[in-house]
XYZ file of C-alpha atoms in Angstrom:
679
model
C -0.012 0.202 0.019
C 2.957 2.614 0.709
C 4.575 1.604 -2.593
C 1.129 3.364 -4.240
C 2.674 7.009 -2.327
C 5.521 6.890 -4.292
C 7.349 8.671 -7.253
C 6.843 6.354 -10.117
C 10.392 6.325 -10.653
C 10.858 5.288 -6.880
C 7.851 2.671 -7.800
C 9.766 1.695 -10.056
C 12.472 0.598 -8.293
C 11.362 -0.778 -5.471
C 8.897 -3.566 -8.180
C 12.001 -4.909 -9.001
C 12.876 -6.069 -5.566
C 10.139 -8.479 -6.061
C 10.002 -10.907 -9.082
C 7.255 -12.925 -11.369
C 6.311 -16.218 -9.406
C 8.332 -18.726 -10.539
C 5.223 -21.011 -11.960
C 5.557 -23.477 -14.343
C 2.838 -25.719 -16.600
C 3.289 -29.328 -16.328
C 1.834 -32.215 -17.040
C 0.829 -34.780 -13.747
C -0.375 -37.724 -15.150
C -0.924 -36.512 -18.344
C -3.540 -33.589 -16.450
C -1.901 -29.715 -17.430
C -1.712 -28.066 -14.410
C 0.426 -24.864 -12.442
C 2.890 -25.358 -10.037
C 5.517 -23.377 -8.247
C 9.220 -24.229 -9.367
C 11.209 -23.867 -5.852
C 14.438 -24.601 -6.091
C 15.108 -23.645 -2.100
C 12.242 -26.995 -1.134
C 14.400 -30.702 -0.852
C 10.433 -32.274 -1.511
C 8.113 -31.524 -3.379
C 4.756 -31.359 -2.236
C 0.942 -31.804 -3.439
C -2.024 -30.480 -1.150
C -4.730 -33.123 -0.271
C -7.405 -30.974 -1.747
C -5.598 -30.950 -5.393
C -4.988 -34.561 -4.946
C -8.400 -35.292 -4.343
C -10.178 -33.413 -7.182
C -7.718 -34.471 -10.066
C -6.519 -37.968 -9.236
C -8.941 -39.559 -6.698
C -7.530 -43.031 -7.931
C -4.105 -42.237 -6.818
C -2.817 -44.066 -3.397
C -1.739 -42.407 -0.560
C 1.221 -44.386 1.065
C 2.538 -44.734 4.261
C 6.391 -43.152 4.378
C 7.740 -46.032 6.047
C 7.687 -47.635 2.421
C 10.734 -44.943 1.092
C 12.330 -45.039 4.683
C 12.009 -48.343 6.238
C 9.995 -49.854 9.059
C 10.215 -47.514 12.451
C 11.360 -44.224 9.945
C 9.944 -40.956 9.572
C 10.374 -37.727 8.355
C 10.338 -34.177 9.832
C 9.190 -31.452 7.462
C 9.976 -27.571 8.648
C 9.263 -24.877 6.638
C 12.015 -21.775 6.138
C 10.865 -19.986 9.011
C 11.055 -23.418 11.260
C 6.849 -24.203 11.436
C 6.460 -28.222 10.877
C 4.532 -29.140 7.665
C 1.695 -31.552 8.257
C 1.524 -34.603 5.500
C -0.500 -37.514 5.351
C 2.236 -39.626 3.379
C 3.489 -39.518 -0.211
C 2.128 -40.864 -3.483
C 3.846 -41.469 -7.222
C 3.060 -39.352 -10.264
C 4.155 -39.245 -14.026
C 5.608 -35.613 -14.706
C 6.883 -34.167 -17.454
C 7.353 -30.467 -18.531
C 4.794 -29.819 -21.315
C 2.615 -31.977 -23.625
C 5.673 -31.791 -26.808
C 8.294 -33.352 -23.702
C 8.633 -37.072 -24.574
C 10.960 -37.642 -21.511
C 8.241 -38.543 -18.602
C 9.802 -38.831 -15.585
C 8.237 -40.786 -12.476
C 8.483 -38.916 -9.329
C 7.202 -38.857 -5.736
C 5.144 -35.967 -3.546
C 4.659 -35.908 -0.262
C 0.702 -35.071 0.379
C -0.488 -32.384 2.377
C -3.592 -31.447 3.986
C -2.414 -27.788 4.287
C -4.385 -25.348 1.341
C -1.678 -24.172 -0.838
C -2.675 -22.566 -4.221
C -0.569 -25.004 -6.529
C 2.031 -28.018 -6.294
C 5.170 -27.635 -5.320
C 8.030 -28.806 -7.602
C 11.065 -28.857 -5.059
C 14.499 -30.005 -5.761
C 14.505 -33.682 -5.793
C 12.181 -33.167 -9.158
C 14.163 -30.690 -10.118
C 17.688 -32.720 -9.702
C 16.096 -35.419 -11.358
C 14.874 -33.570 -13.980
C 18.288 -32.124 -14.719
C 19.787 -35.173 -14.473
C 17.647 -36.727 -17.663
C 18.754 -33.246 -19.522
C 21.777 -35.136 -19.693
C 20.661 -36.987 -22.873
C 20.380 -32.800 -24.087
C 23.245 -31.611 -25.700
C 23.917 -29.154 -22.857
C 22.345 -27.151 -21.091
C 20.927 -24.672 -23.538
C 19.069 -27.543 -24.765
C 17.499 -28.083 -21.595
C 16.895 -23.935 -20.868
C 14.966 -24.204 -24.583
C 13.617 -26.983 -22.877
C 12.024 -25.004 -19.631
C 11.063 -22.084 -22.450
C 8.658 -24.204 -23.378
C 6.816 -24.482 -19.746
C 7.395 -21.177 -18.580
C 7.391 -17.281 -20.219
C 10.953 -16.512 -19.460
C 14.255 -15.967 -21.236
C 16.246 -19.041 -22.706
C 19.310 -17.051 -21.042
C 17.807 -16.535 -17.752
C 16.697 -20.149 -18.128
C 20.521 -21.229 -18.768
C 21.698 -19.283 -15.994
C 19.137 -21.180 -13.502
C 20.162 -24.392 -14.690
C 24.099 -23.228 -14.035
C 23.089 -22.002 -10.562
C 21.734 -25.127 -9.298
C 24.396 -27.153 -10.834
C 26.815 -25.263 -9.256
C 24.972 -25.356 -6.109
C 25.049 -28.948 -6.347
C 28.291 -29.761 -7.031
C 27.578 -31.294 -10.390
C 30.449 -29.076 -11.555
C 32.122 -26.855 -9.378
C 35.066 -25.202 -11.280
C 37.581 -26.401 -14.049
C 40.637 -27.850 -13.788
C 43.691 -26.414 -16.244
C 47.358 -27.329 -17.250
C 49.643 -23.709 -16.154
C 50.588 -22.180 -19.647
C 53.492 -24.593 -20.418
C 53.414 -27.330 -22.248
C 53.448 -30.627 -20.159
C 55.345 -33.849 -21.988
C 54.565 -37.163 -20.606
C 56.614 -39.931 -21.140
C 55.922 -42.746 -22.898
C 55.280 -45.925 -20.600
C 54.932 -43.507 -17.064
C 52.778 -41.922 -15.310
C 53.420 -38.490 -14.427
C 52.582 -35.862 -11.418
C 50.877 -32.852 -13.435
C 51.025 -29.361 -11.832
C 47.492 -27.657 -11.967
C 45.539 -24.379 -11.355
C 41.708 -24.691 -10.219
C 39.743 -21.483 -9.936
C 37.663 -22.254 -6.830
C 36.378 -18.424 -6.097
C 35.951 -17.493 -2.539
C 35.157 -19.836 -0.256
C 34.442 -19.990 3.248
C 36.789 -22.877 4.434
C 38.459 -25.700 3.397
C 36.442 -28.418 1.538
C 36.684 -31.799 0.712
C 36.642 -31.944 -3.288
C 37.102 -35.305 -5.952
C 38.206 -33.979 -9.002
C 37.099 -36.259 -11.831
C 38.462 -36.429 -15.447
C 36.634 -34.871 -18.254
C 34.699 -37.520 -19.983
C 33.986 -35.097 -23.221
C 37.842 -34.259 -24.031
C 39.370 -36.345 -26.628
C 42.339 -37.616 -24.960
C 44.496 -39.266 -27.224
C 44.513 -42.917 -27.154
C 45.897 -45.104 -24.548
C 46.658 -42.003 -21.843
C 44.713 -41.726 -18.434
C 43.749 -39.182 -16.355
C 43.566 -40.498 -12.863
C 40.817 -39.275 -10.299
C 42.077 -37.497 -7.394
C 40.321 -36.687 -3.326
C 41.505 -33.887 -2.460
C 40.571 -30.573 -0.484
C 40.800 -26.865 -1.613
C 41.464 -23.807 0.939
C 40.469 -20.371 1.457
C 40.912 -18.583 -1.748
C 40.570 -17.923 -5.379
C 42.769 -20.441 -6.676
C 44.063 -24.168 -5.756
C 47.590 -25.355 -7.196
C 46.688 -29.377 -7.195
C 48.331 -32.282 -8.378
C 46.958 -34.159 -11.029
C 48.259 -37.912 -12.009
C 48.593 -38.835 -16.024
C 49.800 -42.170 -17.238
C 51.087 -42.828 -20.854
C 50.457 -46.224 -21.603
C 51.917 -45.657 -25.348
C 55.544 -46.523 -26.317
C 56.094 -42.764 -27.701
C 55.750 -39.418 -25.487
C 52.708 -37.462 -25.494
C 52.808 -33.586 -25.032
C 49.541 -31.987 -23.802
C 49.253 -28.285 -24.808
C 49.112 -25.605 -21.836
C 45.981 -24.289 -20.359
C 44.250 -27.890 -21.227
C 41.128 -28.528 -19.242
C 41.876 -32.245 -17.557
C 38.918 -31.848 -15.836
C 36.903 -30.612 -12.998
C 36.279 -30.368 -9.530
C 33.052 -31.889 -7.633
C 32.160 -30.815 -4.077
C 29.969 -33.192 -1.794
C 29.015 -33.280 1.872
C 31.242 -35.525 2.894
C 33.667 -38.701 3.057
C 32.659 -41.668 5.277
C 34.650 -44.734 5.664
C 32.479 -48.351 5.066
C 32.978 -50.194 8.357
C 33.167 -53.468 6.623
C 31.934 -56.907 8.825
C 34.608 -59.381 7.661
C 36.091 -60.455 4.726
C 37.460 -63.299 2.917
C 40.924 -63.957 1.795
C 41.438 -66.059 -1.737
C 43.934 -68.754 -0.039
C 45.951 -70.726 -2.706
C 46.375 -74.981 -1.808
C 49.114 -76.366 -3.301
C 49.848 -79.122 -4.022
C 53.560 -79.238 -5.089
C 55.641 -76.331 -5.824
C 57.573 -75.595 -9.817
C 58.935 -72.448 -9.835
C 59.684 -70.701 -13.370
C 60.448 -67.546 -15.076
C 59.745 -66.617 -18.821
C 59.617 -62.926 -20.689
C 56.996 -61.053 -21.339
C 55.939 -57.788 -23.041
C 54.521 -55.451 -20.726
C 53.982 -53.714 -17.756
C 52.405 -53.850 -14.516
C 49.585 -51.409 -13.375
C 50.237 -49.768 -10.112
C 47.558 -49.272 -8.354
C 48.316 -50.734 -4.729
C 46.693 -53.978 -6.260
C 50.066 -55.673 -6.684
C 53.737 -54.980 -5.086
C 57.641 -56.054 -5.934
C 58.101 -59.797 -4.517
C 60.637 -62.076 -3.722
C 59.115 -65.014 -4.113
C 60.983 -68.219 -5.783
C 57.835 -68.779 -7.912
C 56.914 -66.828 -11.075
C 54.093 -66.992 -14.178
C 54.540 -65.219 -17.748
C 52.333 -61.846 -18.284
C 49.972 -61.444 -21.421
C 48.900 -57.628 -21.671
C 45.115 -57.572 -23.450
C 43.908 -54.700 -24.698
C 40.118 -54.033 -23.492
C 37.725 -52.191 -26.409
C 38.442 -49.000 -24.767
C 42.046 -49.005 -25.964
C 43.356 -49.899 -22.055
C 45.584 -52.265 -21.615
C 44.186 -55.251 -18.914
C 47.255 -57.169 -16.649
C 46.359 -61.182 -17.511
C 48.914 -63.581 -15.852
C 49.534 -67.057 -17.004
C 48.936 -69.215 -14.337
C 48.020 -72.923 -16.066
C 50.994 -74.144 -14.305
C 49.683 -73.256 -10.772
C 46.388 -74.152 -11.396
C 47.762 -77.454 -12.529
C 48.842 -77.615 -8.713
C 46.042 -76.240 -6.897
C 44.032 -77.841 -5.017
C 40.576 -77.301 -6.913
C 37.773 -75.102 -4.259
C 34.549 -77.100 -5.160
C 32.127 -74.452 -4.042
C 29.718 -74.540 -6.861
C 28.990 -71.591 -9.331
C 25.411 -70.966 -9.942
C 23.582 -72.637 -13.063
C 22.320 -70.145 -15.441
C 19.339 -72.079 -16.055
C 18.738 -72.500 -12.612
C 19.575 -68.726 -11.957
C 16.264 -68.063 -14.496
C 13.876 -70.423 -13.579
C 14.387 -68.942 -9.329
C 12.521 -65.403 -11.786
C 9.201 -66.823 -12.035
C 6.101 -64.749 -11.098
C 7.907 -61.279 -10.462
C 7.217 -57.883 -12.542
C 10.270 -55.868 -11.293
C 13.692 -56.296 -11.571
C 16.569 -54.285 -10.912
C 20.990 -55.664 -11.904
C 23.697 -54.516 -9.808
C 27.264 -54.451 -11.462
C 30.450 -54.247 -9.520
C 33.412 -51.679 -9.876
C 36.917 -54.071 -10.612
C 34.824 -56.560 -9.128
C 37.821 -59.198 -8.596
C 40.560 -56.150 -7.282
C 37.939 -55.854 -4.287
C 39.458 -58.826 -2.812
C 41.983 -59.813 -1.102
C 44.972 -62.948 -1.406
C 45.561 -64.219 1.476
C 49.660 -63.013 2.972
C 50.579 -66.582 3.079
C 49.390 -67.196 -0.789
C 50.654 -63.867 -2.147
C 53.922 -65.313 -3.423
C 52.443 -68.485 -5.426
C 50.780 -65.174 -7.219
C 54.591 -63.811 -8.849
C 55.044 -62.943 -12.240
C 57.775 -61.593 -14.107
C 57.623 -57.797 -16.034
C 61.025 -56.157 -17.472
C 60.517 -54.344 -13.997
C 61.019 -57.177 -11.583
C 59.233 -59.602 -10.159
C 55.584 -58.666 -8.462
C 52.989 -60.416 -6.650
C 49.414 -60.143 -6.465
C 47.738 -58.180 -2.896
C 44.235 -58.098 -4.744
C 42.640 -61.041 -6.342
C 43.655 -61.591 -10.095
C 42.447 -62.620 -13.113
C 43.269 -66.503 -13.936
C 43.287 -68.335 -10.542
C 41.165 -71.440 -10.761
C 39.757 -70.699 -7.563
C 38.895 -67.463 -7.622
C 35.566 -67.646 -9.085
C 34.734 -70.343 -6.482
C 36.261 -67.702 -3.650
C 34.515 -64.972 -5.209
C 30.927 -66.195 -5.315
C 31.027 -67.967 -1.775
C 32.115 -64.214 -0.715
C 29.049 -62.672 -2.684
C 26.869 -65.223 -1.172
C 28.052 -64.726 2.264
C 27.842 -60.883 2.288
C 24.040 -61.676 0.866
C 23.116 -64.304 3.591
C 19.588 -64.861 4.093
C 18.632 -62.691 0.931
C 20.268 -64.816 -1.439
C 17.481 -66.920 -3.655
C 14.617 -65.072 -1.724
C 14.981 -62.050 -3.630
C 17.864 -61.291 -5.030
C 20.990 -63.936 -6.798
C 24.663 -63.466 -7.395
C 26.683 -64.659 -10.450
C 29.756 -64.097 -9.428
C 30.143 -60.131 -9.521
C 26.507 -59.650 -11.043
C 23.349 -59.185 -8.677
C 20.165 -59.528 -9.844
C 17.116 -57.808 -7.777
C 13.450 -59.160 -8.387
C 10.328 -58.307 -6.885
C 6.308 -59.254 -7.204
C 5.339 -55.307 -6.793
C 7.651 -52.013 -7.082
C 6.700 -51.242 -3.337
C 8.433 -54.885 -2.526
C 11.402 -53.683 -5.136
C 11.554 -50.346 -3.522
C 12.528 -52.035 -0.210
C 14.640 -55.075 -2.009
C 16.563 -53.075 -2.925
C 17.069 -50.842 0.054
C 18.086 -53.872 2.207
C 20.606 -55.505 -0.603
C 22.516 -52.092 -1.147
C 22.936 -52.050 2.766
C 24.147 -55.652 2.492
C 26.684 -54.478 0.644
C 27.857 -51.052 1.700
C 27.929 -53.100 5.378
C 31.067 -55.412 3.717
C 32.608 -52.472 1.698
C 31.232 -53.505 -1.712
C 31.694 -51.137 -4.843
C 29.445 -50.928 -7.428
C 29.775 -49.043 -11.103
C 26.579 -46.857 -11.158
C 26.835 -46.657 -14.780
C 26.068 -50.633 -15.478
C 23.872 -50.913 -12.508
C 20.021 -50.997 -14.125
C 17.434 -50.180 -10.818
C 13.330 -50.773 -11.134
C 13.145 -52.166 -14.430
C 10.180 -54.035 -16.092
C 12.582 -55.804 -18.097
C 16.613 -56.074 -17.685
C 19.857 -57.583 -19.434
C 21.034 -60.483 -17.278
C 23.876 -62.362 -18.164
C 23.680 -62.535 -21.902
C 19.320 -62.986 -21.368
C 16.631 -60.567 -21.368
C 14.456 -61.247 -18.346
C 10.483 -59.573 -18.089
C 7.817 -60.856 -16.823
C 6.585 -62.553 -19.247
C 9.328 -64.450 -19.858
C 13.347 -64.988 -21.068
C 15.080 -64.290 -24.628
C 18.513 -63.664 -26.050
C 19.920 -60.328 -25.719
C 20.325 -59.228 -29.309
C 23.931 -57.639 -27.709
C 25.321 -60.994 -26.744
C 24.671 -62.713 -30.030
C 27.531 -60.690 -31.931
C 29.767 -63.309 -31.487
C 27.342 -65.656 -33.048
C 26.640 -63.668 -36.331
C 30.083 -62.798 -36.752
C 30.961 -66.060 -37.461
C 28.463 -66.419 -40.953
C 30.926 -64.834 -42.341
C 34.023 -67.197 -41.098
C 34.531 -70.729 -43.155
C 35.839 -73.405 -40.733
C 38.484 -75.542 -41.762
C 39.463 -77.816 -38.950
C 37.236 -80.542 -37.005
C 38.448 -77.802 -33.907
C 37.042 -74.823 -35.642
C 34.206 -77.070 -36.269
C 33.646 -78.036 -32.672
C 34.003 -74.288 -31.644
C 30.834 -73.618 -33.975
C 28.953 -75.950 -32.280
C 29.615 -75.165 -28.639
C 29.226 -71.767 -29.209
C 25.864 -72.155 -30.860
C 25.079 -75.117 -27.979
C 25.083 -72.617 -25.509
C 21.380 -71.735 -26.805
C 19.816 -74.530 -28.398
C 17.669 -74.270 -25.233
C 16.055 -71.269 -27.080
C 15.851 -74.080 -30.696
C 13.490 -75.848 -31.915
C 14.757 -79.487 -33.511
C 18.708 -77.587 -33.075
C 19.973 -81.940 -33.439
C 17.760 -82.032 -37.222
C 19.235 -78.639 -37.900
C 22.332 -79.060 -37.112
C 23.007 -82.925 -38.470
C 24.790 -82.471 -40.862
C 27.771 -80.261 -39.430
C 27.487 -83.067 -36.512
C 28.548 -85.248 -39.587
C 31.609 -83.478 -40.109
C 33.057 -84.747 -36.787
C 31.818 -88.418 -37.043
C 33.131 -89.166 -40.342
C 35.420 -91.575 -41.327
C 38.835 -90.492 -41.755
C 41.047 -92.571 -44.660
C 45.158 -92.329 -42.988
C 47.273 -95.303 -41.654
C 47.717 -93.135 -38.232
C 45.440 -92.871 -35.358
C 43.920 -89.648 -36.517
C 41.162 -89.916 -33.584
C 41.520 -88.931 -29.876
C 39.206 -90.409 -27.072
C 36.561 -91.299 -30.297
C 36.987 -87.904 -31.662
C 38.677 -86.168 -34.928
C 41.912 -84.791 -33.620
C 41.186 -80.221 -33.798
C 43.704 -80.191 -36.509
C 42.419 -82.739 -38.829
C 40.947 -80.912 -41.903
C 37.316 -80.907 -42.926
C 35.509 -80.519 -46.213
C 32.960 -77.247 -45.805
C 29.753 -76.972 -48.338
C 27.150 -75.237 -49.200
C 24.548 -77.550 -46.806
C 26.478 -76.766 -43.749
C 26.800 -73.640 -44.587
C 23.058 -73.394 -44.689
C 22.848 -75.321 -41.550
C 24.936 -73.213 -39.820
C 22.837 -69.749 -41.555
C 19.796 -71.309 -40.254
C 20.773 -71.859 -36.640
C 22.319 -68.567 -36.575
C 18.649 -66.825 -37.562
C 16.968 -69.144 -34.536
C 19.556 -67.205 -32.598
C 19.329 -63.712 -33.449
C 14.921 -64.191 -33.356
C 14.600 -66.323 -30.701
C 11.125 -66.715 -28.730
C 10.411 -66.237 -25.351
C 10.554 -68.883 -22.717
C 8.104 -69.252 -19.837
C 9.315 -69.630 -16.332
C 8.528 -73.215 -14.927
C 5.075 -73.228 -13.019
C 5.294 -75.708 -9.988
C 1.665 -75.180 -9.322
C 0.506 -75.880 -13.056
C 0.257 -79.019 -14.791
C 2.809 -79.509 -17.789
C 2.875 -81.152 -20.905
C 5.562 -82.818 -22.752
C 5.664 -83.561 -26.587
C 8.187 -86.012 -27.774
C 8.669 -87.481 -31.502
C 11.514 -89.595 -32.707
C 13.331 -90.464 -36.041
C 16.246 -91.009 -37.527
C 17.614 -87.552 -37.367
C 17.359 -87.879 -33.726
C 15.588 -87.202 -30.711
C 13.260 -84.151 -30.253
C 10.926 -82.901 -27.123
C 9.017 -79.336 -26.039
C 7.903 -78.783 -22.648
C 4.760 -76.839 -21.794
C 3.076 -75.169 -18.602
C -0.217 -74.789 -18.877
C -1.277 -71.482 -17.907
C -4.074 -69.397 -17.868
C -5.385 -72.376 -20.492
C -2.700 -71.468 -22.782
C 0.369 -73.756 -23.481
C 3.913 -71.819 -23.612
C 7.319 -72.996 -24.232
C 9.689 -73.155 -21.154
C 12.314 -75.335 -22.891
C 13.210 -77.274 -26.353
C 15.561 -79.819 -26.369
C 16.849 -82.535 -28.661
C 19.759 -84.770 -29.625
C 21.462 -86.858 -32.258
C 21.297 -90.872 -32.352
C 24.785 -92.932 -30.939
C 25.722 -95.670 -33.682
C 24.059 -98.415 -31.518
C 20.376 -96.526 -31.406
C 20.338 -96.000 -35.101
C 20.385 -99.515 -35.302
C 16.368 -99.235 -33.756
C 14.759 -98.223 -36.776
C 14.618 -101.787 -37.637
C 11.781 -101.531 -34.557
C 9.752 -98.140 -34.243
C 8.529 -99.157 -30.815
C 12.414 -98.530 -28.906
C 13.212 -94.930 -30.751
C 9.681 -93.800 -29.509
C 10.572 -95.632 -25.822
C 13.695 -93.911 -26.195
C 12.434 -90.517 -26.729
C 9.750 -90.780 -23.813
C 12.507 -92.378 -21.711
C 15.024 -89.818 -22.366
C 12.461 -86.450 -22.380
C 10.716 -87.279 -18.894
C 13.697 -89.417 -16.769
C 16.622 -87.158 -17.928
C 16.122 -83.728 -20.010
C 12.948 -82.594 -17.866
C 13.366 -84.751 -14.707
C 13.352 -82.040 -12.462
C 10.154 -79.781 -13.702
C 8.619 -82.786 -14.186
C 8.788 -84.411 -10.572
C 7.438 -81.318 -8.767
C 4.611 -80.617 -11.002
C 1.384 -81.685 -9.580
C 0.653 -83.298 -13.003
C 1.964 -83.659 -16.694
C 0.642 -85.280 -19.848
C 2.790 -86.708 -22.575
C 1.787 -86.841 -25.939
C 3.456 -89.057 -28.618
C 3.691 -91.155 -31.322
C 1.254 -94.155 -29.965
C 0.981 -97.196 -32.624
C 4.965 -97.803 -31.556
C 4.124 -97.850 -27.798
C 0.876 -100.167 -27.881
C 2.730 -102.999 -27.692
C 3.956 -102.076 -24.577
C 0.846 -102.610 -22.401
C 0.091 -105.536 -25.199
C 3.253 -107.858 -24.684
C 4.104 -109.663 -21.286
C 7.820 -109.841 -21.945
C 10.201 -106.796 -22.889
C 13.510 -107.321 -24.303
C 16.555 -105.075 -22.065
C 16.255 -102.284 -24.045
C 12.139 -102.161 -23.545
C 12.962 -102.537 -19.557
C 15.442 -99.718 -19.234
């Protein structure tokens, strides 16, 4: 009221102190409404009245579903007064009708009288994370402008302020004016300057390399945990590794990365650890030369061991060298750890009846475990720079998978097989409902944190209806082959096998997916015949009844046709159903001179869905059964019921077998059966 008595000039000056209310047009569950865009609010709030008027079907959930049983949330306004709330709801949110990106966000429901919903920083942050799919902040700014009557420049500045305050990008780290030379095969400490601006006191920061920078191949800029002091600039040291055979020059003022703020550094308390122990039956020291160099990340140390193994450096897809040691001699003399690794099929069978899935992948999984001190000398390997031994678990040890699997099963404890299944460094979490899944993920993450297990966020997939796990697409409907896992199979189309060993490798590669392929043995019969053909030679060309791997073979068009057919079946597989112990099963069997075949179906919802296909060729003795068709059909029946599908049929309430009945009628009418029939 007092402003109306001022002059127009002073009135305009005061008006600048009061800006427009930052409201945005948004769609909540496809309902167009206006909401307050509040970057100072930590939570998003929905008035109960607005909720009941527009979304009467939305269920208000208890806050314990998110925070755990017995936990609560104290909500206060900026002036310290408490804000009551009744629970929370899960909504679908997007900024405008043209936006294809829709995110799922939680809102607290308050009985307070509010004009409009409040979009808090939890939603703003999630939207900005989704905005990483855009090329830059300017694109995100244009995206916001379409929902709010503000300029593009103002919107972009708003995004930059939000990201800077959140620590997404605190400041850039640059090299000094002079060029820096990184010597070949060396790690150098590079002095850098960071313009941190004015800060109140010393703060912990994390240096992250610039992922958008196109570094020279095999140049590695290492992450660094450091701190910045009060002042406008900070001098810091960054380690850079040159893994090439030539020097690399970094121009002056090159941006190596950025500093990120975080709230605190918390040491992880571990409940215990399991160290890999090598039990050797005898010792045979040796030494071989190699090309390569050890990576020094406190995973290895210099050794005085009397043992040694050779080293092989394998180049990964990103060009980085992976250090692998040839432990074949050590593995031959190691007492085997018989702890079982889960069977892939048993893992998939346990996922039936679930609708929500999450997968967790560990960062450098093996290297998170330690080798016991008395076993470390056995892991020694030779390099041109001396003898080293492993402190962490290396790749290549025969007992490493069993020890790692035992550790993961002990880590997850009673959660294993109930809500999650670990397969070495991969973990899949499964639940019947979203509410259950939130709790299950929380429990698994708590277990991993207690044991100090680190995850790789980029490879974790959370709260999905469909996930890829161990090369298989898993969903509520069933599972099938992941197209990304069939690249090696597709490449075999263009490679013509020349020897028996190459043919055997092709069959083994395709045999992994034979459960998904109908009539696998029938289609692959021409290829199998290559390995069972007669050999015209004076020497013993068979080893253990098989052709030697170096024996030449004649690859013809019929073999290529069979191979192409199998590859096509792998690249377009059916979706297989999960077994259901509460439903009756149906088995179809058939037999011919081409082999035996069987299909297992569960009767679910009045329809038959395939659980698995099975097939095999006939042995030389079984091929003589063509003189008595009943023997072949009996063999197919016995093989399918008693061997191939026994585990499924044993627990089924009932099952029916469909087969060629005429050849089997003699079993019911004959008093005496021969030995084959009795078996």
